[in-house]
Amino acid sequence: SAPAGFKRLAAAVVAVAAGGLVLLGLASYLVSVEVARDAVTAAVRAVTGLQPSVRGASTDFTFVLTDLRTRQSVEHRAKFNGPGE
């Protein structure tokens, strides 16, 4: 019947969504920080022509963009106190 078919379809959709969330969670443990940082650096460099770098701890850091042609840098200081702050 139609209601039973919709229930099965809903169960399948929920199962696929849950599986996707599990895979997303596992990916954060499987991809190293260095690989992710290098990928972001390469993407910023490719799009903007600037060389990004981060200096300092993860809670109080300076983000620096350097123009590779002129060697001029722009610094942005940031402070991260944790979630919800």
mmCIF file of C-alpha atoms in Angstrom:
data_model
loop_
_atom_site.group_PDB
_atom_site.id
_atom_site.type_symbol
_atom_site.label_atom_id
_atom_site.label_comp_id
_atom_site.label_asym_id
_atom_site.label_seq_id
_atom_site.Cartn_x
_atom_site.Cartn_y
_atom_site.Cartn_z
ATOM 1 C CA SER A 1 0.000 0.000 0.000
ATOM 2 C CA ALA A 2 0.988 3.624 -0.433
ATOM 3 C CA PRO A 3 1.511 4.484 3.285
ATOM 4 C CA ALA A 4 3.831 1.511 3.735
ATOM 5 C CA GLY A 5 5.772 2.533 0.629
ATOM 6 C CA PHE A 6 6.204 6.087 1.930
ATOM 7 C CA LYS A 7 7.409 4.741 5.280
ATOM 8 C CA ARG A 8 10.010 2.594 3.531
ATOM 9 C CA LEU A 9 11.088 5.532 1.387
ATOM 10 C CA ALA A 10 11.388 7.768 4.459
ATOM 11 C CA ALA A 11 13.413 5.110 6.275
ATOM 12 C CA ALA A 12 15.759 4.816 3.278
ATOM 13 C CA VAL A 13 16.216 8.602 3.096
ATOM 14 C CA VAL A 14 16.953 8.785 6.825
ATOM 15 C CA ALA A 15 19.441 5.907 6.546
ATOM 16 C CA VAL A 16 21.281 7.568 3.656
ATOM 17 C CA ALA A 17 21.389 10.911 5.497
ATOM 18 C CA ALA A 18 22.682 9.257 8.675
ATOM 19 C CA GLY A 19 25.327 7.409 6.692
ATOM 20 C CA GLY A 20 26.435 10.666 5.092
ATOM 21 C CA LEU A 21 26.776 12.311 8.498
ATOM 22 C CA VAL A 22 28.829 9.382 9.787
ATOM 23 C CA LEU A 23 31.135 9.592 6.751
ATOM 24 C CA LEU A 24 31.511 13.331 7.244
ATOM 25 C CA GLY A 25 32.436 12.777 10.875
ATOM 26 C CA LEU A 26 34.967 10.095 9.959
ATOM 27 C CA ALA A 27 36.517 12.324 7.303
ATOM 28 C CA SER A 28 37.481 14.868 9.957
ATOM 29 C CA TYR A 29 39.566 12.167 11.663
ATOM 30 C CA LEU A 30 41.025 10.717 8.464
ATOM 31 C CA VAL A 31 42.224 13.986 6.877
ATOM 32 C CA SER A 32 45.249 15.429 8.631
ATOM 33 C CA VAL A 33 45.430 19.081 9.619
ATOM 34 C CA GLU A 34 48.512 19.592 7.459
ATOM 35 C CA VAL A 35 46.794 18.250 4.330
ATOM 36 C CA ALA A 36 43.767 20.475 4.885
ATOM 37 C CA ARG A 37 45.964 23.530 5.596
ATOM 38 C CA ASP A 38 48.026 22.908 2.447
ATOM 39 C CA ALA A 39 44.873 22.553 0.336
ATOM 40 C CA VAL A 40 43.431 25.823 1.649
ATOM 41 C CA THR A 41 46.759 27.605 1.150
ATOM 42 C CA ALA A 42 46.962 26.363 -2.445
ATOM 43 C CA ALA A 43 43.387 27.434 -3.152
ATOM 44 C CA VAL A 44 43.907 30.940 -1.716
ATOM 45 C CA ARG A 45 47.148 31.304 -3.664
ATOM 46 C CA ALA A 46 45.511 30.139 -6.911
ATOM 47 C CA VAL A 47 42.529 32.470 -6.610
ATOM 48 C CA THR A 48 44.125 35.609 -5.155
ATOM 49 C CA GLY A 49 47.813 35.346 -6.007
ATOM 50 C CA LEU A 50 48.554 35.937 -2.314
ATOM 51 C CA GLN A 51 50.511 33.651 0.011
ATOM 52 C CA PRO A 52 48.539 33.046 3.232
ATOM 53 C CA SER A 53 50.217 32.069 6.479
ATOM 54 C CA VAL A 54 49.082 31.740 10.084
ATOM 55 C CA ARG A 55 51.330 32.574 13.023
ATOM 56 C CA GLY A 56 50.652 31.922 16.680
ATOM 57 C CA ALA A 57 48.482 29.592 18.718
ATOM 58 C CA SER A 58 45.068 28.464 17.573
ATOM 59 C CA THR A 59 43.361 30.751 20.112
ATOM 60 C CA ASP A 60 45.333 33.948 19.450
ATOM 61 C CA PHE A 61 46.827 34.109 15.981
ATOM 62 C CA THR A 62 47.865 36.401 13.147
ATOM 63 C CA PHE A 63 46.696 35.675 9.603
ATOM 64 C CA VAL A 64 49.100 37.108 7.033
ATOM 65 C CA LEU A 65 48.521 37.537 3.292
ATOM 66 C CA THR A 66 51.661 38.262 1.261
ATOM 67 C CA ASP A 67 51.602 39.432 -2.347
ATOM 68 C CA LEU A 68 54.199 37.214 -4.022
ATOM 69 C CA ARG A 69 54.970 39.799 -6.709
ATOM 70 C CA THR A 70 55.554 42.849 -4.516
ATOM 71 C CA ARG A 71 56.362 41.042 -1.230
ATOM 72 C CA GLN A 72 53.938 43.335 0.614
ATOM 73 C CA SER A 73 52.082 41.777 3.534
ATOM 74 C CA VAL A 74 48.786 42.465 5.240
ATOM 75 C CA GLU A 75 48.336 41.140 8.779
ATOM 76 C CA HIS A 76 45.077 40.430 10.559
ATOM 77 C CA ARG A 77 45.153 39.592 14.249
ATOM 78 C CA ALA A 78 42.360 37.430 15.623
ATOM 79 C CA LYS A 79 41.425 35.943 18.970
ATOM 80 C CA PHE A 80 39.251 32.856 19.309
ATOM 81 C CA ASN A 81 37.876 32.133 22.764
ATOM 82 C CA GLY A 82 35.902 29.043 21.866
ATOM 83 C CA PRO A 83 32.421 28.140 20.647
ATOM 84 C CA GLY A 84 29.687 30.627 21.392
ATOM 85 C CA GLU A 85 31.992 33.544 22.166
#
